């Protein structure tokens, strides 16, 4: 029988959150393997209250971000599995300017997006503690592409350009094909996907969904609203 567990801490391979599963079969081995802490709860609200008390109150934002993004990764468009834990398709709250930057605005909701574990983790070629541009450069090198564009950037551009281009909302399959062809014609440009052969099937299905509105909690992020990040290279860590 599946039960709810609040999970936090450990080696960083598991996103703090409230997970549903059979402990011995689904969650236990992964949580214990990561050295994380857990607490059995009766409701999701009780689980998030527990996380609040442990200093992980920001986890409530993950549900809102993921829901508005239709449970898709901001970076690669992969469908996210809110019930999975520590897997490539697990849902994580991603700080586009990383927490390690010590930027005072790092936890503002404009800096947070929903991402999959594969994009967000620190193993090569994941984003880890890089900023968005650093992740882009890493992927350009990894895939041998001149320019990488992320799913959230496509959505953000469509949100701004759709009125002028008279695009319907949501897009029709014909319009999705047309939009993707614009990117395909750009020499050296690659839409970021982990799919074998560079398949854009996640973009094809994701672009048929309604584009999130430009309003709190900013499902697509809004870096233009935030003050510039400091020059962390010259930051004295002491």
Coordinates of C-alpha atoms in Angstrom, one line a residue:
X1 CA 0.0 0.0 0.0
X2 CA 1.4 3.4 -1.0
X3 CA 1.9 6.0 1.7
X4 CA 3.2 9.6 1.9
X5 CA 6.6 10.5 3.1
X6 CA 8.3 13.9 3.6
X7 CA 11.9 13.5 2.5
X8 CA 14.8 15.9 2.9
X9 CA 18.6 16.2 3.4
X10 CA 21.1 13.6 2.3
X11 CA 23.7 13.8 -0.4
X12 CA 21.7 16.1 -2.8
X13 CA 20.7 13.4 -5.2
X14 CA 17.1 13.6 -4.0
X15 CA 14.9 16.7 -4.2
X16 CA 13.3 17.5 -0.9
X17 CA 9.6 16.9 -1.2
X18 CA 6.5 14.8 -0.3
X19 CA 6.6 11.5 -2.1
X20 CA 4.0 8.7 -2.4
X21 CA 5.0 5.1 -2.6
X22 CA 5.6 1.7 -1.0
X23 CA 8.6 2.3 1.3
X24 CA 10.3 -1.0 1.0
X25 CA 9.8 -1.3 -2.8
X26 CA 9.7 2.2 -4.2
X27 CA 11.2 4.9 -1.9
X28 CA 13.3 3.3 0.9
X29 CA 16.3 2.0 -1.0
X30 CA 16.8 5.4 -2.8
X31 CA 16.2 7.5 0.3
X32 CA 18.4 5.4 2.5
X33 CA 21.1 5.2 -0.2
X34 CA 21.2 9.0 -0.4
X35 CA 21.4 9.3 3.4
X36 CA 18.2 11.4 3.4
X37 CA 15.8 11.8 6.3
X38 CA 12.1 11.0 6.1
X39 CA 8.9 11.2 8.0
X40 CA 5.7 9.3 7.3
X41 CA 2.7 11.8 6.9
X42 CA -1.0 11.5 6.4
X43 CA -1.5 14.4 3.9
X44 CA 0.6 16.4 1.5
X45 CA 0.0 19.5 3.6
X46 CA 1.3 17.8 6.7
X47 CA 4.4 16.8 4.7
X48 CA 5.0 20.3 3.5
X49 CA 4.5 21.6 7.0
X50 CA 7.2 19.2 8.1
X51 CA 9.5 20.5 5.4
X52 CA 8.8 24.0 6.4
X53 CA 10.0 23.2 9.9
X54 CA 13.2 21.6 8.5
X55 CA 14.0 24.7 6.5
X56 CA 12.7 23.5 3.1
X57 CA 9.7 25.7 2.8
X58 CA 10.6 26.5 -0.8
X59 CA 9.5 23.0 -1.8
X60 CA 5.9 24.2 -2.0
X61 CA 6.9 26.3 -5.0
X62 CA 7.9 23.2 -6.9
X63 CA 4.3 22.0 -7.2
X64 CA 3.1 25.4 -8.5
X65 CA 6.0 25.7 -11.0
X66 CA 5.6 22.2 -12.3
X67 CA 1.8 22.4 -12.6
X68 CA 2.0 25.6 -14.6
X69 CA 4.6 24.1 -16.9
X70 CA 2.4 21.1 -17.4
X71 CA 4.9 18.9 -15.6
X72 CA 7.6 19.4 -18.2
X73 CA 11.3 20.3 -17.8
X74 CA 12.1 24.0 -18.5
X75 CA 15.3 22.9 -20.2
X76 CA 14.6 19.8 -22.3
X77 CA 10.7 19.6 -22.4
X78 CA 10.8 16.1 -20.9
X79 CA 7.5 15.1 -19.2
X80 CA 8.2 15.1 -15.5
X81 CA 7.1 12.4 -13.1
X82 CA 6.1 14.0 -9.8
X83 CA 6.0 10.6 -8.1
X84 CA 9.5 9.6 -9.0
X85 CA 12.5 10.2 -6.8
X86 CA 16.1 10.6 -7.9
X87 CA 15.4 9.4 -11.4
X88 CA 16.1 11.3 -14.7
X89 CA 12.5 12.4 -15.0
X90 CA 12.1 13.4 -11.3
X91 CA 10.7 16.9 -10.8
X92 CA 13.2 19.4 -9.2
X93 CA 13.1 23.1 -8.3
X94 CA 15.9 24.7 -10.3
X95 CA 17.6 27.9 -9.4
X96 CA 18.7 29.5 -12.7
X97 CA 21.2 31.6 -10.9
X98 CA 22.5 28.9 -8.5
X99 CA 22.3 29.1 -4.8
X100 CA 26.1 28.8 -4.6
X101 CA 26.4 32.3 -6.2
X102 CA 25.3 33.8 -2.8
X103 CA 23.1 36.1 -4.9
X104 CA 20.6 37.8 -2.5
X105 CA 17.7 37.3 -4.9
X106 CA 18.4 33.6 -5.6
X107 CA 15.1 32.4 -4.0
X108 CA 12.9 34.9 -5.7
X109 CA 10.2 33.0 -7.7
X110 CA 11.4 34.7 -10.9
X111 CA 14.7 32.7 -10.5
X112 CA 13.0 29.3 -10.1
X113 CA 11.8 26.9 -12.7
X114 CA 10.8 23.2 -12.7
X115 CA 13.4 20.9 -14.2
X116 CA 14.1 17.2 -14.6
X117 CA 16.8 15.5 -12.5
X118 CA 19.0 14.8 -15.6
X119 CA 19.2 18.5 -16.5
X120 CA 19.5 19.8 -12.9
X121 CA 22.1 17.3 -11.5
X122 CA 25.8 18.1 -11.2
X123 CA 27.0 15.0 -13.1
X124 CA 28.4 15.8 -16.6
X125 CA 26.7 17.2 -18.6
X126 CA 24.1 18.4 -16.1
X127 CA 23.7 22.0 -15.0
X128 CA 24.6 21.6 -11.3
X129 CA 25.9 24.8 -9.9
X130 CA 26.3 26.5 -13.3
X131 CA 24.1 29.4 -14.3
X132 CA 22.0 29.1 -17.4
X133 CA 24.6 30.4 -19.8
X134 CA 27.2 28.1 -18.3
X135 CA 24.9 25.1 -18.8
X136 CA 24.2 26.2 -22.4
X137 CA 28.0 26.4 -23.1
X138 CA 28.5 23.0 -21.6
X139 CA 25.8 21.4 -23.8
X140 CA 27.1 23.2 -26.9
X141 CA 30.4 21.5 -26.3
X142 CA 28.8 18.2 -25.4
X143 CA 26.5 18.1 -28.5
X144 CA 28.9 19.9 -30.9
X145 CA 26.3 22.6 -31.5
X146 CA 26.9 26.3 -32.2
X147 CA 23.9 27.3 -30.2
X148 CA 21.6 25.6 -27.7
X149 CA 18.1 26.8 -27.0
X150 CA 16.0 25.6 -24.1
X151 CA 12.3 24.7 -24.1
X152 CA 11.4 27.5 -21.7
X153 CA 13.1 30.0 -24.0
X154 CA 10.9 28.7 -26.9
X155 CA 7.8 29.1 -24.7
X156 CA 8.9 32.6 -23.6
X157 CA 9.5 33.7 -27.1
X158 CA 6.1 32.3 -28.3
X159 CA 4.3 34.0 -25.5
X160 CA 5.8 37.4 -26.6
X161 CA 5.5 36.8 -30.3
X162 CA 2.2 35.0 -30.7
X163 CA 0.0 38.1 -30.9
X164 CA 2.1 39.7 -33.7
X165 CA 2.3 36.4 -35.6
X166 CA -1.4 35.7 -35.1
X167 CA -0.7 32.3 -33.6
X168 CA -3.6 30.4 -31.9
X169 CA -3.6 29.5 -28.3
X170 CA -2.9 26.7 -27.8
X171 CA -1.0 26.0 -31.0
X172 CA -2.4 23.5 -33.5
X173 CA -0.2 20.6 -34.8
X174 CA 0.3 22.5 -38.1
X175 CA 1.6 25.6 -36.2
X176 CA 3.9 23.5 -34.0
X177 CA 5.4 22.0 -37.1
X178 CA 5.9 25.5 -38.5
X179 CA 7.5 26.8 -35.3
X180 CA 9.9 23.9 -35.0
X181 CA 10.9 24.4 -38.7
X182 CA 11.9 28.0 -37.9
X183 CA 14.5 26.6 -35.4
X184 CA 15.5 23.8 -37.7
X185 CA 16.4 26.3 -40.5
X186 CA 18.8 28.2 -38.1
X187 CA 22.3 26.8 -38.9
X188 CA 24.1 25.4 -36.0
X189 CA 21.2 25.8 -33.6
X190 CA 19.9 22.8 -31.5
X191 CA 16.8 22.6 -29.3
X192 CA 17.9 20.9 -26.1
X193 CA 16.7 17.3 -25.8
X194 CA 18.1 14.1 -24.4
X195 CA 16.1 12.0 -26.8
X196 CA 17.9 9.5 -28.9
X197 CA 18.8 11.0 -32.3
X198 CA 17.8 14.4 -31.1
X199 CA 14.1 13.6 -31.5
X200 CA 11.9 16.6 -30.7
X201 CA 8.8 14.6 -29.7
X202 CA 8.7 16.3 -26.3
X203 CA 8.7 19.7 -28.0
X204 CA 6.0 18.5 -30.4
X205 CA 3.7 17.5 -27.6
X206 CA 4.7 20.2 -25.2
X207 CA 4.0 23.0 -27.6
X208 CA 0.4 21.9 -28.1
X209 CA -0.3 22.9 -24.5
X210 CA -1.2 26.3 -23.3
X211 CA 1.8 28.6 -22.7
X212 CA 2.0 29.6 -19.0
X213 CA 0.9 33.3 -18.3
X214 CA 3.4 36.0 -17.5
X215 CA 2.4 36.3 -13.9
X216 CA 3.4 34.9 -10.5
X217 CA 4.8 32.3 -9.8
X218 CA 6.5 32.8 -13.2
X219 CA 6.6 29.3 -14.5
X220 CA 9.0 30.3 -17.3
X221 CA 11.3 32.3 -15.0
X222 CA 11.8 36.0 -15.7
X223 CA 15.5 36.9 -15.5
X224 CA 14.9 40.3 -17.1
X225 CA 13.0 41.3 -14.0
X226 CA 15.9 40.6 -11.6
X227 CA 18.9 42.7 -10.8
X228 CA 22.1 41.4 -12.5
X229 CA 24.0 38.7 -10.7
X230 CA 27.3 39.8 -9.1
X231 CA 30.6 38.9 -10.4
X232 CA 31.1 35.7 -8.4
X233 CA 34.6 35.1 -9.8
X234 CA 35.9 38.0 -7.7
X235 CA 33.7 37.2 -4.7
X236 CA 35.6 36.7 -1.5
X237 CA 34.2 33.4 0.0
X238 CA 35.3 34.4 3.5

